[in-house]
Amino acid sequence: MKIGIIGAGNIGGNLTRRLTALGHEVSVANSRGPQTLTALAEETGATPVTASEAAKGAQVVVVTVPLKAVPDLPAGLLDGAAEGVTVIDTGNYYPQRDGRIAAIEDGLPESRWTEQRIGHPVIKAFNGTYAQDILDRGRPQGTPNRQALPVAGDDPAAKQAVRDLIDALGFDTVDGGGLDDSWRQQPGTPVYGNRGDADAITKGLAEASPERTAEFRA
């Protein structure tokens, strides 16, 4: 599968490592230009590109940049993507980093905010996952207590594509509902940073509160 990854930080870099290892054709971009991704490209075989090129022909695009950088993504970012492209948003709102985003403070789910800015539906996943776990904690399907990740989104086919990809990476998934329910996996909730299995994640989603904790409010 052709996958574009926009953002080469901890999550983006480790997804690049694992997805190339699984045989996917990965293009990766960051805000500083492809010349800064030479080492990652040499390590993984991924193709370093500009952000505007990352989605070209891609069946899956991963947006893994700070929320404050989302409005700066190139216009028409997904124009050259494959028909029916699935977009994964890994983002979280950290006001100490991103500044105050009034709509999110007022209750708009973070990924809905991102979706509105890029003009394409997104699936929220990986936002509460430790980056190193992507490399270290994947296990074969059926392994007892296999770590599970919540996945939220409105498009059933896109959500299933993401769940299948996560399964291939070595993790179970739990349906986190539609994108308007994705607050259940935002920072400060029981599933954020939770390494539990599917039962634990299901329980955590059910126990989540839409009220943002003080640590994650401006």
Tab-separated table of C-alpha atoms in Angstrom:
chain	number	residue	atom	x	y	z
A	1	MET	CA	0.000	0.000	0.000
A	2	LYS	CA	1.135	3.548	-0.694
A	3	ILE	CA	1.205	5.602	2.512
A	4	GLY	CA	2.071	9.253	3.033
A	5	ILE	CA	3.207	10.438	6.452
A	6	ILE	CA	3.179	14.154	7.170
A	7	GLY	CA	5.257	14.786	10.243
A	8	ALA	CA	8.465	12.963	11.126
A	9	GLY	CA	8.527	13.412	14.887
A	10	ASN	CA	8.366	10.523	17.343
A	11	ILE	CA	5.078	9.044	16.144
A	12	GLY	CA	5.634	9.798	12.453
A	13	GLY	CA	9.187	8.509	12.512
A	14	ASN	CA	8.293	5.246	14.209
A	15	LEU	CA	5.288	4.672	11.955
A	16	THR	CA	7.651	5.169	9.034
A	17	ARG	CA	9.965	2.519	10.484
A	18	ARG	CA	7.254	-0.049	11.099
A	19	LEU	CA	5.211	0.503	7.953
A	20	THR	CA	8.224	0.257	5.662
A	21	ALA	CA	9.242	-2.911	7.501
A	22	LEU	CA	5.807	-4.330	6.681
A	23	GLY	CA	6.477	-3.683	2.992
A	24	HIS	CA	4.416	-0.542	2.437
A	25	GLU	CA	5.599	2.175	0.072
A	26	VAL	CA	6.024	5.150	2.410
A	27	SER	CA	6.626	8.800	1.617
A	28	VAL	CA	7.472	11.012	4.573
A	29	ALA	CA	7.519	14.784	4.961
A	30	ASN	CA	8.199	17.322	7.662
A	31	SER	CA	8.109	21.094	7.987
A	32	ARG	CA	11.845	21.498	7.390
A	33	GLY	CA	12.125	19.857	3.991
A	34	PRO	CA	13.117	16.459	2.597
A	35	GLN	CA	16.820	17.220	2.880
A	36	THR	CA	16.451	16.886	6.670
A	37	LEU	CA	15.023	13.362	6.360
A	38	THR	CA	18.012	11.713	4.707
A	39	ALA	CA	18.920	9.605	7.740
A	40	LEU	CA	15.374	8.318	8.214
A	41	ALA	CA	15.127	7.554	4.506
A	42	GLU	CA	18.412	5.651	4.515
A	43	GLU	CA	17.358	3.702	7.607
A	44	THR	CA	13.910	2.736	6.340
A	45	GLY	CA	13.799	3.013	2.563
A	46	ALA	CA	11.022	5.602	2.790
A	47	THR	CA	10.989	8.420	0.249
A	48	PRO	CA	11.570	11.906	1.693
A	49	VAL	CA	9.244	14.461	0.086
A	50	THR	CA	7.686	17.852	0.694
A	51	ALA	CA	4.373	18.031	2.557
A	52	SER	CA	2.565	18.897	-0.655
A	53	GLU	CA	3.949	15.730	-2.292
A	54	ALA	CA	3.372	13.320	0.598
A	55	ALA	CA	-0.202	12.424	-0.313
A	56	LYS	CA	0.431	11.944	-4.041
A	57	GLY	CA	-1.116	8.625	-4.982
A	58	ALA	CA	-1.443	7.628	-1.321
A	59	GLN	CA	-4.201	5.303	-0.140
A	60	VAL	CA	-3.528	6.277	3.468
A	61	VAL	CA	-2.229	9.637	4.706
A	62	VAL	CA	-1.108	10.111	8.300
A	63	VAL	CA	-1.216	13.669	9.628
A	64	THR	CA	1.025	13.724	12.678
A	65	VAL	CA	1.981	17.347	13.248
A	66	PRO	CA	1.343	19.679	16.203
A	67	LEU	CA	-2.172	21.118	16.076
A	68	LYS	CA	-0.774	24.618	15.757
A	69	ALA	CA	0.858	23.514	12.475
A	70	VAL	CA	-2.310	22.090	10.899
A	71	PRO	CA	-3.500	25.436	9.462
A	72	ASP	CA	-0.078	25.824	7.804
A	73	LEU	CA	-0.349	22.569	5.823
A	74	PRO	CA	-0.386	23.181	2.062
A	75	ALA	CA	-3.692	24.035	0.448
A	76	GLY	CA	-5.016	21.120	-1.601
A	77	LEU	CA	-2.947	18.736	0.487
A	78	LEU	CA	-4.988	15.698	-0.597
A	79	ASP	CA	-5.690	16.696	-4.196
A	80	GLY	CA	-3.312	14.105	-5.618
A	81	ALA	CA	-4.201	11.292	-3.225
A	82	ALA	CA	-5.794	8.051	-4.338
A	83	GLU	CA	-9.571	8.021	-4.660
A	84	GLY	CA	-11.155	7.269	-1.294
A	85	VAL	CA	-7.957	8.071	0.616
A	86	THR	CA	-8.067	7.350	4.337
A	87	VAL	CA	-6.631	10.120	6.517
A	88	ILE	CA	-5.376	9.327	10.013
A	89	ASP	CA	-5.057	12.150	12.531
A	90	THR	CA	-2.766	11.418	15.485
A	91	GLY	CA	-2.997	14.924	16.915
A	92	ASN	CA	-3.647	16.213	20.420
A	93	TYR	CA	-4.361	19.689	21.711
A	94	TYR	CA	-1.644	20.810	24.110
A	95	PRO	CA	-2.340	24.494	24.829
A	96	GLN	CA	1.130	24.973	26.312
A	97	ARG	CA	2.516	24.120	22.866
A	98	ASP	CA	-0.316	25.037	20.506
A	99	GLY	CA	-1.614	28.206	22.128
A	100	ARG	CA	-5.270	28.639	22.968
A	101	ILE	CA	-7.656	27.231	20.342
A	102	ALA	CA	-11.041	28.620	21.317
A	103	ALA	CA	-13.181	26.094	19.450
A	104	ILE	CA	-11.483	23.175	21.188
A	105	GLU	CA	-11.667	24.910	24.554
A	106	ASP	CA	-15.402	25.280	23.890
A	107	GLY	CA	-15.793	21.547	23.320
A	108	LEU	CA	-15.100	20.838	19.639
A	109	PRO	CA	-13.226	17.512	19.440
A	110	GLU	CA	-9.621	18.024	18.424
A	111	SER	CA	-9.826	15.814	15.353
A	112	ARG	CA	-13.026	17.514	14.182
A	113	TRP	CA	-11.083	20.787	14.295
A	114	THR	CA	-8.303	19.226	12.214
A	115	GLU	CA	-10.800	17.723	9.782
A	116	GLN	CA	-12.365	21.130	9.188
A	117	ARG	CA	-8.989	22.652	8.400
A	118	ILE	CA	-7.779	20.042	5.940
A	119	GLY	CA	-11.205	19.649	4.327
A	120	HIS	CA	-11.335	15.869	4.450
A	121	PRO	CA	-12.756	13.325	6.926
A	122	VAL	CA	-10.214	11.927	9.368
A	123	ILE	CA	-9.887	8.863	11.562
A	124	LYS	CA	-8.415	9.536	15.000
A	125	ALA	CA	-5.804	6.956	16.061
A	126	PHE	CA	-2.376	6.714	17.717
A	127	ASN	CA	-2.973	9.958	19.648
A	128	GLY	CA	-2.633	8.325	23.065
A	129	THR	CA	0.070	5.852	22.079
A	130	TYR	CA	3.647	6.100	23.314
A	131	ALA	CA	5.851	6.375	20.244
A	132	GLN	CA	8.290	3.724	21.441
A	133	ASP	CA	5.435	1.261	21.889
A	134	ILE	CA	4.871	1.331	18.122
A	135	LEU	CA	8.323	-0.252	17.791
A	136	ASP	CA	8.400	-2.435	20.884
A	137	ARG	CA	4.957	-3.669	21.894
A	138	GLY	CA	3.377	-5.084	18.740
A	139	ARG	CA	2.347	-8.730	19.122
A	140	PRO	CA	0.776	-11.342	16.829
A	141	GLN	CA	-3.006	-11.464	16.558
A	142	GLY	CA	-4.497	-13.594	19.333
A	143	THR	CA	-1.710	-12.932	21.839
A	144	PRO	CA	-3.226	-12.746	25.350
A	145	ASN	CA	-3.418	-9.193	26.740
A	146	ARG	CA	-2.387	-7.732	23.393
A	147	GLN	CA	-2.257	-3.940	23.662
A	148	ALA	CA	-5.255	-2.202	22.101
A	149	LEU	CA	-5.691	1.241	20.546
A	150	PRO	CA	-8.950	3.197	20.276
A	151	VAL	CA	-9.990	4.290	16.789
A	152	ALA	CA	-12.691	6.931	16.170
A	153	GLY	CA	-14.188	8.190	12.929
A	154	ASP	CA	-17.337	8.574	10.862
A	155	ASP	CA	-16.503	6.551	7.730
A	156	PRO	CA	-16.889	2.806	8.448
A	157	ALA	CA	-14.683	1.750	5.529
A	158	ALA	CA	-11.902	4.174	6.444
A	159	LYS	CA	-12.129	3.174	10.092
A	160	GLN	CA	-11.830	-0.496	9.158
A	161	ALA	CA	-8.811	0.250	6.961
A	162	VAL	CA	-7.113	1.912	9.939
A	163	ARG	CA	-8.033	-0.942	12.267
A	164	ASP	CA	-6.584	-3.445	9.775
A	165	LEU	CA	-3.375	-1.424	9.540
A	166	ILE	CA	-3.057	-1.273	13.320
A	167	ASP	CA	-3.644	-5.024	13.531
A	168	ALA	CA	-0.798	-5.541	11.065
A	169	LEU	CA	1.388	-3.375	13.309
A	170	GLY	CA	0.683	-5.795	16.149
A	171	PHE	CA	-2.112	-4.202	18.168
A	172	ASP	CA	-5.782	-4.845	18.792
A	173	THR	CA	-8.261	-2.015	18.280
A	174	VAL	CA	-11.444	-0.792	19.930
A	175	ASP	CA	-14.107	1.161	18.056
A	176	GLY	CA	-14.143	4.583	19.694
A	177	GLY	CA	-17.326	5.697	17.946
A	178	GLY	CA	-17.771	8.580	15.550
A	179	LEU	CA	-15.447	11.551	15.389
A	180	ASP	CA	-17.746	13.527	17.694
A	181	ASP	CA	-17.035	10.817	20.289
A	182	SER	CA	-13.273	11.130	19.886
A	183	TRP	CA	-13.045	13.288	23.011
A	184	ARG	CA	-13.135	9.958	24.814
A	185	GLN	CA	-9.496	9.415	23.808
A	186	GLN	CA	-8.193	12.982	24.199
A	187	PRO	CA	-5.406	13.850	26.678
A	188	GLY	CA	-6.408	13.372	30.293
A	189	THR	CA	-8.905	10.570	29.618
A	190	PRO	CA	-8.536	7.011	30.972
A	191	VAL	CA	-7.345	5.606	27.621
A	192	TYR	CA	-4.716	8.291	26.995
A	193	GLY	CA	-1.381	6.524	27.433
A	194	ASN	CA	-3.208	3.331	28.444
A	195	ARG	CA	-1.322	0.161	27.455
A	196	GLY	CA	-4.234	-2.111	28.307
A	197	ASP	CA	-5.940	-4.752	26.224
A	198	ALA	CA	-9.238	-4.346	24.393
A	199	ASP	CA	-11.300	-4.833	27.557
A	200	ALA	CA	-9.320	-2.161	29.392
A	201	ILE	CA	-9.639	0.314	26.531
A	202	THR	CA	-13.369	-0.356	26.179
A	203	LYS	CA	-13.793	0.328	29.899
A	204	GLY	CA	-11.659	3.472	29.691
A	205	LEU	CA	-13.673	4.878	26.800
A	206	ALA	CA	-16.889	4.304	28.722
A	207	GLU	CA	-15.534	6.076	31.793
A	208	ALA	CA	-14.222	9.152	29.959
A	209	SER	CA	-15.548	12.630	30.684
A	210	PRO	CA	-15.938	15.324	28.002
A	211	GLU	CA	-14.649	17.927	30.460
A	212	ARG	CA	-11.017	18.636	29.684
A	213	THR	CA	-8.738	18.256	32.692
A	214	ALA	CA	-7.007	21.401	33.965
A	215	GLU	CA	-3.634	20.157	32.697
A	216	PHE	CA	-4.922	20.210	29.125
A	217	ARG	CA	-6.837	23.503	29.164
A	218	ALA	CA	-5.461	26.897	28.280
